[in-house]
Short mmCIF file of C-alpha atoms and ligand atoms in Angstrom, two decimals:
data_model
loop_
_atom_site.label_atom_id
_atom_site.label_comp_id
_atom_site.label_asym_id
_atom_site.label_seq_id
_atom_site.Cartn_x
_atom_site.Cartn_y
_atom_site.Cartn_z
CA MET C 4 -9.94 -9.69 -10.98
CA ALA C 5 -10.57 -12.88 -9.07
CA ASN C 6 -13.01 -13.04 -6.22
CA PRO C 7 -11.92 -10.56 -3.55
CA GLU C 8 -13.16 -13.02 -0.95
CA SER C 9 -9.92 -14.86 -1.61
CA LEU C 10 -8.30 -12.28 0.65
CA THR C 11 -8.26 -14.68 3.54
CA PRO C 12 -5.87 -14.29 6.45
CA LEU C 13 -2.50 -15.93 6.01
CA SER C 14 -1.71 -19.07 7.93
CA LYS C 15 1.37 -19.04 10.12
CA ASP C 16 3.22 -21.12 7.52
CA GLU C 17 2.20 -18.83 4.65
CA LEU C 18 3.37 -15.75 6.53
CA GLN C 19 6.65 -17.47 7.36
CA GLU C 20 7.18 -18.39 3.71
CA LEU C 21 6.25 -14.91 2.52
CA ALA C 22 8.67 -13.29 4.96
CA GLU C 23 11.53 -15.66 4.21
CA ARG C 24 11.17 -15.09 0.48
CA ALA C 25 11.05 -11.30 0.88
CA ILE C 26 14.14 -11.40 3.08
CA SER C 27 15.98 -13.71 0.67
CA ALA C 28 15.04 -11.49 -2.28
CA LYS C 29 17.30 -8.79 -0.82
CA GLU C 30 20.24 -10.94 -1.89
CA TYR C 31 19.35 -10.21 -5.52
CA ALA C 32 19.08 -6.44 -5.11
CA TYR C 33 21.15 -4.50 -7.61
CA CYS C 34 21.84 -1.31 -5.70
CA PRO C 35 25.46 -0.20 -6.31
CA TYR C 36 24.52 3.49 -5.93
CA SER C 37 22.46 3.50 -2.75
CA ASN C 38 23.60 0.22 -1.19
CA PHE C 39 20.02 0.09 0.12
CA ARG C 40 18.85 -3.45 -0.43
CA VAL C 41 15.14 -4.16 -0.70
CA GLY C 42 13.39 -7.47 -1.20
CA ALA C 43 9.70 -8.01 -1.72
CA CYS C 44 7.35 -10.94 -2.07
CA VAL C 45 3.70 -11.20 -3.05
CA LEU C 46 1.46 -14.13 -2.14
CA LEU C 47 -1.32 -14.71 -4.66
CA SER C 48 -4.66 -16.46 -4.23
CA THR C 49 -3.27 -19.24 -6.43
CA GLY C 50 -0.74 -20.03 -3.71
CA ALA C 51 2.12 -18.72 -5.83
CA TYR C 52 4.81 -16.48 -4.39
CA HIS C 53 6.48 -13.82 -6.55
CA THR C 54 9.60 -12.02 -5.44
CA GLY C 55 11.33 -8.85 -6.54
CA SER C 56 14.28 -6.74 -5.54
CA ASN C 57 15.28 -3.18 -6.22
CA VAL C 58 17.19 -2.63 -9.43
CA GLU C 59 19.11 0.62 -9.81
CA VAL C 60 20.79 2.08 -12.86
CA ALA C 61 23.25 4.94 -13.23
CA ALA C 62 20.45 7.19 -14.45
CA THR C 63 18.81 6.90 -11.04
CA PRO C 64 15.16 7.72 -11.84
CA VAL C 65 15.12 4.77 -14.22
CA GLY C 66 15.55 2.18 -11.47
CA ILE C 67 12.67 0.20 -10.02
CA CYS C 68 11.68 -0.67 -6.48
CA ALA C 69 11.39 -4.24 -5.23
CA GLU C 70 7.63 -4.04 -4.78
CA ARG C 71 6.94 -3.02 -8.38
CA CYS C 72 9.57 -5.50 -9.56
CA ALA C 73 7.56 -8.26 -7.84
CA ILE C 74 4.11 -7.17 -9.03
CA ALA C 75 4.67 -6.08 -12.64
CA PRO C 76 5.60 -9.54 -14.01
CA ILE C 77 2.43 -10.98 -12.47
CA VAL C 78 0.28 -8.38 -14.20
CA ALA C 79 2.21 -8.71 -17.45
CA SER C 80 1.88 -12.49 -17.59
CA ILE C 81 -1.79 -13.06 -16.79
CA LYS C 82 -4.69 -12.07 -19.01
CA ARG C 83 -7.38 -9.98 -17.44
CA PRO C 84 -9.82 -10.74 -15.91
CA ASP C 85 -7.95 -13.80 -14.63
CA MET C 86 -5.61 -11.79 -12.44
CA PRO C 87 -5.33 -13.60 -9.12
CA VAL C 88 -5.90 -11.75 -5.90
CA MET C 89 -2.88 -10.48 -4.01
CA ARG C 90 -3.35 -11.85 -0.51
CA ALA C 91 -0.34 -10.19 1.07
CA LEU C 92 2.90 -8.42 0.31
CA ALA C 93 6.09 -8.41 2.35
CA VAL C 94 8.95 -5.94 2.08
CA SER C 95 12.38 -6.39 3.60
CA THR C 96 15.18 -3.86 4.12
CA ASP C 97 18.33 -3.64 6.24
CA ILE C 98 17.13 -0.85 8.51
CA ASP C 99 15.21 -0.73 11.73
CA PRO C 100 12.45 0.22 12.22
CA PRO C 101 11.60 -1.42 8.89
CA ALA C 102 11.12 0.80 5.84
CA SER C 103 7.71 1.11 4.24
CA PRO C 104 6.93 1.10 0.51
CA CYS C 105 7.61 4.46 -1.18
CA GLY C 106 4.75 6.60 -2.39
CA MET C 107 5.10 5.44 -5.97
CA CYS C 108 4.89 1.80 -4.89
CA ARG C 109 1.91 2.48 -2.66
CA GLN C 110 0.04 3.80 -5.68
CA PHE C 111 1.20 0.82 -7.76
CA ILE C 112 0.17 -1.71 -5.11
CA ASN C 113 -3.19 0.03 -4.74
CA GLU C 114 -3.85 -0.34 -8.47
CA PHE C 115 -3.75 -4.14 -8.27
CA ALA C 116 -5.05 -4.72 -4.75
CA THR C 117 -8.61 -6.00 -4.74
CA SER C 118 -9.06 -4.89 -1.17
CA ARG C 119 -8.00 -1.86 0.84
CA ASP C 120 -7.28 -4.44 3.55
CA LEU C 121 -4.38 -6.00 1.63
CA PRO C 122 -1.81 -6.59 4.37
CA ILE C 123 1.73 -5.36 3.90
CA TYR C 124 4.37 -6.77 6.22
CA MET C 125 7.61 -4.83 6.68
CA TYR C 126 10.78 -6.49 7.95
CA GLY C 127 13.97 -4.73 9.03
CA LYS C 128 17.63 -5.53 9.59
CA ASP C 129 16.99 -8.46 11.91
CA GLY C 130 14.54 -10.13 9.57
CA LEU C 131 12.16 -12.57 11.18
CA SER C 132 13.69 -12.12 14.62
CA GLY C 133 13.35 -8.33 14.53
CA ASN C 134 10.55 -5.82 14.45
CA VAL C 135 7.74 -6.44 12.00
CA VAL C 136 5.34 -3.72 10.97
CA LYS C 137 1.99 -4.70 9.49
CA MET C 138 -0.23 -2.16 7.79
CA THR C 139 -2.88 -2.36 5.10
CA ILE C 140 -2.62 -0.60 1.75
CA GLY C 141 -5.60 1.44 2.88
CA GLU C 142 -3.64 2.68 5.87
CA LEU C 143 -0.51 3.34 3.80
CA LEU C 144 -2.40 5.17 1.06
CA PRO C 145 -5.49 6.84 2.49
CA MET C 146 -7.69 8.90 0.16
CA SER C 147 -6.12 7.06 -2.75
CA PHE C 148 -6.84 7.71 -6.40
CA GLY C 149 -7.52 4.43 -8.18
CA PRO C 150 -9.21 2.81 -11.16
CA ASN C 151 -12.68 3.34 -9.73
CA ASP C 152 -12.12 7.08 -9.54
CA LEU C 153 -11.63 7.25 -13.30
CA LYS C 154 -14.97 5.47 -13.75
CA ARG C 155 -16.70 8.14 -11.68
CA ASN C 156 -16.04 10.57 -14.53
CA GLU C 157 -18.03 8.54 -17.05
ZN1 LIG S 28 8.95 2.05 -4.22
#
């Protein structure tokens, strides 16, 4: 993992870009069964933005959430230990108050977050002009089980 100190607060422009990309990512959601569109975007310490959307299939448990869709390609394309730090994640849905990442995604985000303070911004049906909820992964997944817990057994 890169230096966790890279978890610097987002500038106003970075947050705007992150939100816009997460909201736009909803357009690519493939959700013919639930009609529940979700878009997500991750901002990395490299300055790169990575988006994802939910992808459903007829065998419903096989689908994937937008958050994991955004994060997995980053992990799968960068050799450890060169994984850049996730500085923030945004999630966008069409409901208000905004939806939060599901439990499975919280665990997934926690795995690759270098800080429990990773901010997660949640946008609802009115996008940037509506309600925004900001919480950290530590708040969304308290008492988490992560990679360091496995090491405690050594
Ligand atoms: Zn999820």
